[in-house]
Short mmCIF file of C-alpha atoms in Angstrom, two decimals:
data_model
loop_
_atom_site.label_atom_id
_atom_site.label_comp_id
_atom_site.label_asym_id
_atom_site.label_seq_id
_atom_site.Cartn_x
_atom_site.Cartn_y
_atom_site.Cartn_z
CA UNK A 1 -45.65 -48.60 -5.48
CA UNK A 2 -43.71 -46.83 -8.41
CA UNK A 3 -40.45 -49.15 -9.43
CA UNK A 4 -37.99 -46.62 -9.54
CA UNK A 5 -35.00 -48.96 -9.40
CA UNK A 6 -31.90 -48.53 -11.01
CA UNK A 7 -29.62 -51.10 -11.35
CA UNK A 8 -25.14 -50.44 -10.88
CA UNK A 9 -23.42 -53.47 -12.43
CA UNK A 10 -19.89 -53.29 -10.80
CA UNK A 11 -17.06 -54.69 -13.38
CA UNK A 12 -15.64 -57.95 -12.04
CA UNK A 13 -18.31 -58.36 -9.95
CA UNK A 14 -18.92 -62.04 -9.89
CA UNK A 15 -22.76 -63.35 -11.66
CA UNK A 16 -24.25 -63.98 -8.56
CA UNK A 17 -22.92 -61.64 -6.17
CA UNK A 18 -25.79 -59.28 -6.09
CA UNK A 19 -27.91 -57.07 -3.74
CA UNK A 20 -31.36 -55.03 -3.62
CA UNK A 21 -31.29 -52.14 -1.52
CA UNK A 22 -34.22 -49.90 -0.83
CA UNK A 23 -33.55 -46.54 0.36
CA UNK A 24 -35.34 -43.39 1.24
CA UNK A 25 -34.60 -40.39 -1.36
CA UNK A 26 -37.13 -38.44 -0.24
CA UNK A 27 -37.49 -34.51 -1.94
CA UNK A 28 -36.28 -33.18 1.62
CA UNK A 29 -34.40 -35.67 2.79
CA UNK A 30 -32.12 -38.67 1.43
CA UNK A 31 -30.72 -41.56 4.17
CA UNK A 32 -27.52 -41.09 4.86
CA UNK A 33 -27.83 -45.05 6.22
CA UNK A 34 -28.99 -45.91 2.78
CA UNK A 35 -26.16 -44.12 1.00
CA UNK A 36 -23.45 -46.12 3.21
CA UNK A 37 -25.13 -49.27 2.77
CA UNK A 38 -24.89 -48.80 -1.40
CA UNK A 39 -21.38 -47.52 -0.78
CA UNK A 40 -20.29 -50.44 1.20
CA UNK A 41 -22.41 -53.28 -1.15
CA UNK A 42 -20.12 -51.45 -3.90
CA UNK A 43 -17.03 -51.87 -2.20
CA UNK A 44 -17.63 -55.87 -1.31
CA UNK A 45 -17.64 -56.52 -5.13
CA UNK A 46 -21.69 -56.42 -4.99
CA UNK A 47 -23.82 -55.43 -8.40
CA UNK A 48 -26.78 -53.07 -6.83
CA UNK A 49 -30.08 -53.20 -7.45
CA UNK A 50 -30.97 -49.55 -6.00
CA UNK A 51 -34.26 -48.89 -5.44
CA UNK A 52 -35.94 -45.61 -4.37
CA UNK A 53 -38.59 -44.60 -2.30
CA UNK A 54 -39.36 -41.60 -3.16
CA UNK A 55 -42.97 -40.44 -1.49
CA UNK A 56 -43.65 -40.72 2.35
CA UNK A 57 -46.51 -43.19 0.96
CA UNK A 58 -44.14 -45.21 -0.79
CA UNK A 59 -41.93 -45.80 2.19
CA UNK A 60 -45.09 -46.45 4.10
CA UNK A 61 -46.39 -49.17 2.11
CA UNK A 62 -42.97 -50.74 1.66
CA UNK A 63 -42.30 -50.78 5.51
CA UNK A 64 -45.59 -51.88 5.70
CA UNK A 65 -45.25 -54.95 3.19
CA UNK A 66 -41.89 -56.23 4.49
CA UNK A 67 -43.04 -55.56 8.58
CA UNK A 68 -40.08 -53.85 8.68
CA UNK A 69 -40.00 -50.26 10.88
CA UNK A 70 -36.80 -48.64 9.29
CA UNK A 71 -35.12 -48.32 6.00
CA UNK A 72 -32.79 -48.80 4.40
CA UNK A 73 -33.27 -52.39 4.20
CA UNK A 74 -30.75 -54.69 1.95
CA UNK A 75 -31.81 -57.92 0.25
CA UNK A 76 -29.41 -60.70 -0.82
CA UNK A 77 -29.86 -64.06 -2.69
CA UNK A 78 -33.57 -63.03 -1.81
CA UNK A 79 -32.95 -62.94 1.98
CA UNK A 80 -33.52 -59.58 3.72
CA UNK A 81 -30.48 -59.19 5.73
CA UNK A 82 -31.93 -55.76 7.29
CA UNK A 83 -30.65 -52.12 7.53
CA UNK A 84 -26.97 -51.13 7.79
CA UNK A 85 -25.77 -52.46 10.34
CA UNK A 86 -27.64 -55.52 10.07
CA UNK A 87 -25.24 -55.72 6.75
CA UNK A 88 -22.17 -55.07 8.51
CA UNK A 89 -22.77 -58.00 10.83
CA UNK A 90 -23.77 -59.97 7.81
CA UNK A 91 -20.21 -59.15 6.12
CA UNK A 92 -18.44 -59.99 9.11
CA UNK A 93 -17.59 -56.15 10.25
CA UNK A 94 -17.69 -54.38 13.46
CA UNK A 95 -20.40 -52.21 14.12
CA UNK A 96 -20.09 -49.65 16.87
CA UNK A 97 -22.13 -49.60 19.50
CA UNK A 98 -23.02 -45.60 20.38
CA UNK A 99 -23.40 -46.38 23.93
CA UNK A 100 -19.30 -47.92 24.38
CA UNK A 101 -17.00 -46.26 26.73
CA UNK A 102 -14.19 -44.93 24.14
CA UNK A 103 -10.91 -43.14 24.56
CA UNK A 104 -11.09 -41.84 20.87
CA UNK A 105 -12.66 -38.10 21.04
CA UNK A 106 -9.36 -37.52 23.75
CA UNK A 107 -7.25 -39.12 21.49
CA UNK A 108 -8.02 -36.96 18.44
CA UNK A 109 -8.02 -34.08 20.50
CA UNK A 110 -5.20 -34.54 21.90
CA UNK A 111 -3.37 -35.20 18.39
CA UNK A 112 -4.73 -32.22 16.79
CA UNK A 113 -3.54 -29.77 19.56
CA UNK A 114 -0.03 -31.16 19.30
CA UNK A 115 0.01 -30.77 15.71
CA UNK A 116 -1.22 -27.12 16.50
CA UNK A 117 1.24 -26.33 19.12
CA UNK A 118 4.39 -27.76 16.31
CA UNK A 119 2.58 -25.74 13.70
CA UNK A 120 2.93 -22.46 15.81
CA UNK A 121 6.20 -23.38 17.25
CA UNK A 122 7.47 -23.99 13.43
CA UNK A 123 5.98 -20.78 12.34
CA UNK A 124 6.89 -18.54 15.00
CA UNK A 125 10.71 -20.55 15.50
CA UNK A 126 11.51 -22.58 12.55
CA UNK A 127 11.46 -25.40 14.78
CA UNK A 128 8.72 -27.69 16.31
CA UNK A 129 11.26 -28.97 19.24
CA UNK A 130 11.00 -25.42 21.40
CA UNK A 131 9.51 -25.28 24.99
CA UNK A 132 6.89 -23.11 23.69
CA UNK A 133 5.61 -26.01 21.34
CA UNK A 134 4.60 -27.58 24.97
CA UNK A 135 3.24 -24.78 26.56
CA UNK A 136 1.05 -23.96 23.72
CA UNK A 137 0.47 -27.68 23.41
CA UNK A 138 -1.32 -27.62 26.72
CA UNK A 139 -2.58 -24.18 26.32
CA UNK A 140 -4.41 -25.55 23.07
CA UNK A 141 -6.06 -28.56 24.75
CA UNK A 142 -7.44 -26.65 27.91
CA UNK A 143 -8.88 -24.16 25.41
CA UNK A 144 -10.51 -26.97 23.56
CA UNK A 145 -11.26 -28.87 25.93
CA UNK A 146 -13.14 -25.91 27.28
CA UNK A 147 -15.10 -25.19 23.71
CA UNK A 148 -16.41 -28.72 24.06
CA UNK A 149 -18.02 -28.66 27.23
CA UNK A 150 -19.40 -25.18 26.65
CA UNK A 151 -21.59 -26.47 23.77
CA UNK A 152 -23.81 -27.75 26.44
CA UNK A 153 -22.56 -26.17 29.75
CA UNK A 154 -25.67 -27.69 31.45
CA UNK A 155 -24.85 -31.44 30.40
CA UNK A 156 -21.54 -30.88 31.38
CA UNK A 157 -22.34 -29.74 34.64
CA UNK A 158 -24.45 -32.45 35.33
CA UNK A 159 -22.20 -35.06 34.46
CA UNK A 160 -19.48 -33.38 36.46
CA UNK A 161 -21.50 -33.28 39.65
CA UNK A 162 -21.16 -37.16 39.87
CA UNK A 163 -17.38 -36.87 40.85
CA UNK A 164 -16.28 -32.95 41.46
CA UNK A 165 -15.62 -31.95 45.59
CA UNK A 166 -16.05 -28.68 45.52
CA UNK A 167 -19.18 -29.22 42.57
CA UNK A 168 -20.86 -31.45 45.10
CA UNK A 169 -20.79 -29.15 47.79
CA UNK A 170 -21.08 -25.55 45.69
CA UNK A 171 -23.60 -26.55 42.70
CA UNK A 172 -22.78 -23.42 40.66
CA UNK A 173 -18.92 -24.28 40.56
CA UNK A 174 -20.12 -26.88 37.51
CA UNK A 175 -20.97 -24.52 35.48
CA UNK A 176 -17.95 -22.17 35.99
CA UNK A 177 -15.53 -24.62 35.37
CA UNK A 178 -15.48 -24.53 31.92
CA UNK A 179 -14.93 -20.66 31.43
CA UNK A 180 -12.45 -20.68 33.89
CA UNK A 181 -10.94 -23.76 32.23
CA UNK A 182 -10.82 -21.59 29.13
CA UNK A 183 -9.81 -17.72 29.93
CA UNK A 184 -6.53 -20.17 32.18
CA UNK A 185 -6.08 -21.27 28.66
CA UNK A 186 -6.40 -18.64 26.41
CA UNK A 187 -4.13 -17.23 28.88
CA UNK A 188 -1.40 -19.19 28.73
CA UNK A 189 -1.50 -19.47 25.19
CA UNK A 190 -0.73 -15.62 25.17
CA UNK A 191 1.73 -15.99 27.96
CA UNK A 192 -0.20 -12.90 29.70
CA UNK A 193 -1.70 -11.83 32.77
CA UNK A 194 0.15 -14.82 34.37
CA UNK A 195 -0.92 -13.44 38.13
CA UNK A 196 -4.59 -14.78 36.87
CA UNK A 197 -3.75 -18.05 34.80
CA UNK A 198 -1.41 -19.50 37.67
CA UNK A 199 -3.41 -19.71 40.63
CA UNK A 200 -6.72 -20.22 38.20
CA UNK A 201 -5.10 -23.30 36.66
CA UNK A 202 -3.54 -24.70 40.39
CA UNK A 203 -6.89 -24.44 41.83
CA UNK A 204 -9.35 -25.90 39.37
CA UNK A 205 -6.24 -28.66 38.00
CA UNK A 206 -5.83 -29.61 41.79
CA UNK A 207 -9.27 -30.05 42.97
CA UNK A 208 -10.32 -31.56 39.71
CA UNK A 209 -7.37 -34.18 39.98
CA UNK A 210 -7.90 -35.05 43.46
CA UNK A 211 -11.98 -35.36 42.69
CA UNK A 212 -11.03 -38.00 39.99
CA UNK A 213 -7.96 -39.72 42.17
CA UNK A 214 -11.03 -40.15 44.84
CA UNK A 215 -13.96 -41.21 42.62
CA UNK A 216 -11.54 -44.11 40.14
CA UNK A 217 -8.97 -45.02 42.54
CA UNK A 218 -9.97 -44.79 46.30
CA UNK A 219 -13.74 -45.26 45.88
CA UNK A 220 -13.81 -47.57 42.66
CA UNK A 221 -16.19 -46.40 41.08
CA UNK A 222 -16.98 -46.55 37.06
CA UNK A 223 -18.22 -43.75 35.40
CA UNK A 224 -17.72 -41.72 32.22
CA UNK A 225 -15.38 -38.26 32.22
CA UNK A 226 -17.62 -35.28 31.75
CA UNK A 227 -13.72 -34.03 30.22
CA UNK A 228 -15.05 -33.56 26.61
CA UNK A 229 -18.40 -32.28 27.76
CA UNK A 230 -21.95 -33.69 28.93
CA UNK A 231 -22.04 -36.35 26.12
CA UNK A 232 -18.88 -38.29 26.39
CA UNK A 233 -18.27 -41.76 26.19
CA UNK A 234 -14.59 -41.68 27.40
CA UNK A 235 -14.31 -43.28 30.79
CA UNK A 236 -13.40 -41.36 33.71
CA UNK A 237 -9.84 -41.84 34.95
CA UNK A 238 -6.81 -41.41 33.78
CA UNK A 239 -7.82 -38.99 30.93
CA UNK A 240 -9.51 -36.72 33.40
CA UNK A 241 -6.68 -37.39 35.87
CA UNK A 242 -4.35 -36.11 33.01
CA UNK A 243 -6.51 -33.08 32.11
CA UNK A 244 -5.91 -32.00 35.55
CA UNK A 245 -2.68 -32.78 36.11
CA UNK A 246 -1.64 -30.47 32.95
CA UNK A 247 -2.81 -28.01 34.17
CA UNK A 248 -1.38 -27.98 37.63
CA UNK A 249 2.09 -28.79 36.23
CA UNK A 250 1.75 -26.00 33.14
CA UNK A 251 1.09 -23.67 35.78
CA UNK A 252 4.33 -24.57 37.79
CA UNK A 253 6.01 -24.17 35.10
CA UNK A 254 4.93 -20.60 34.52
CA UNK A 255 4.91 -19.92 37.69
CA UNK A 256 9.06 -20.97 38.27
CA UNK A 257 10.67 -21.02 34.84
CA UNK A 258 12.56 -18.29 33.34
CA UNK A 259 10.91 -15.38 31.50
CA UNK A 260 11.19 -16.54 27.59
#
């Protein structure tokens, strides 16, 4: 195998505190996993050794030598400590585990479409305290939340069928959802064709909340939130419950507030 290592002396970096790391860096392809593991070796205070496999042959014969079946792989004091994550553990961090529930994706959502709805409300008012800031606010997450279950309606509609009423008994309803979810945004958003957006967002908001009230609190039962489409993480409960329940209440509002 061709040494093609380079090695990245860090200043300060204590005599001793040093690290190999082999990495794929391949003509089509460089690991992304080997790129994080020099970047975090670099920011421990670690001098890097960084050597490249360049050839499918090469990465072969060095998985091959080590009995190893992944790269990158990270040596230390002439220990292997293993791939990434294997040096995260070793360094004492947390690494994520892909399969954890996680209320994240809803939280970042969520944040975003408020900054939206102040961002329109500033542009449109001067001022991001106006009740169209919260109507756009919800407006924006229904529409997004929409977008991310239509990237894989299917998915979606699977995951939905383990909790939905009306999904259980009409199978197609799954895969409606989502449009309908969106157009009662978009909708709103515009403050348009309110005849259509009211009674679209008080049927799907009600059935959907009283679907998740059943499933989490009355039956007990623990599954994820098809809310931010078929691949989600996020827990089903209150989330979903809130998903719903905006867009009973936004359409209440519409439905009985003065004409702005």
């Amino acid at each position: 195998m061709t040494d093609t290592s380079s090695f990245v002396a860090l200043a300060g970096a204590p005599s001793g505190k040093k690290a190999v790391l082999y990495r794929m860096a391949l003509p089509d392809h460089i690991c992304p996993y080997g790129l994080k593991a020099r970047d975090l070796l670099k920011r421990k205070g670690y001098a890097v050794e960084d050597r490249l496999l360049r050839t499918r042959e090469e990465v072969d014969a060095f998985k091959t030598k080590h009995a190893v079946q992944t790269t990158p792989q990270i040596f230390i004091d002439g220990m292997r400590i293993g791939g990434h994550d294997d040096l995260r553990r070793h360094l004492g961090l947390k690494v994520t585990d892909p399969k954890a529930t996680t209320y994240q994706p809803v939280i970042a959502l969520f944040a975003i479409t408020a900054l939206m709805a102040a961002a329109a409300s500033y542009a449109v008012y001067d001022s991001i305290f106006t009740l169209r800031a919260g109507e756009w606010f919800i407006g924006f997450s229904m529409a997004i939340l929409a977008m991310l279950k239509l990237q894989n309606v299917d998915k979606f509609a699977t995951m939905f069928l383990n909790y939905d009423l009306l999904a259980r008994q009409w199978v197609p309803y799954g895969r409606i959802y989502p449009f309908a979810e969106g157009l009662a945004g978009v909708l709103m958003i515009a403050g348009t064709l309110n005849w259509l957006s009211i009674p679209l967002a008080l049927f799907i908001g009600t059935i959907g909340a009283v679907s998740v009230f059943k499933a989490v609190y009355v039956d007990k039962r623990e599954l994820k939130c098809a809310c931010v489409g078929g691949d989600s993480n996020v827990p089903l409960g209150f989330v979903s419950l809130t998903e719903n329940l905006m867009m009973v209440s936004m359409a209440l509002w519409m439905l009985f507030a003065p004409v702005h």
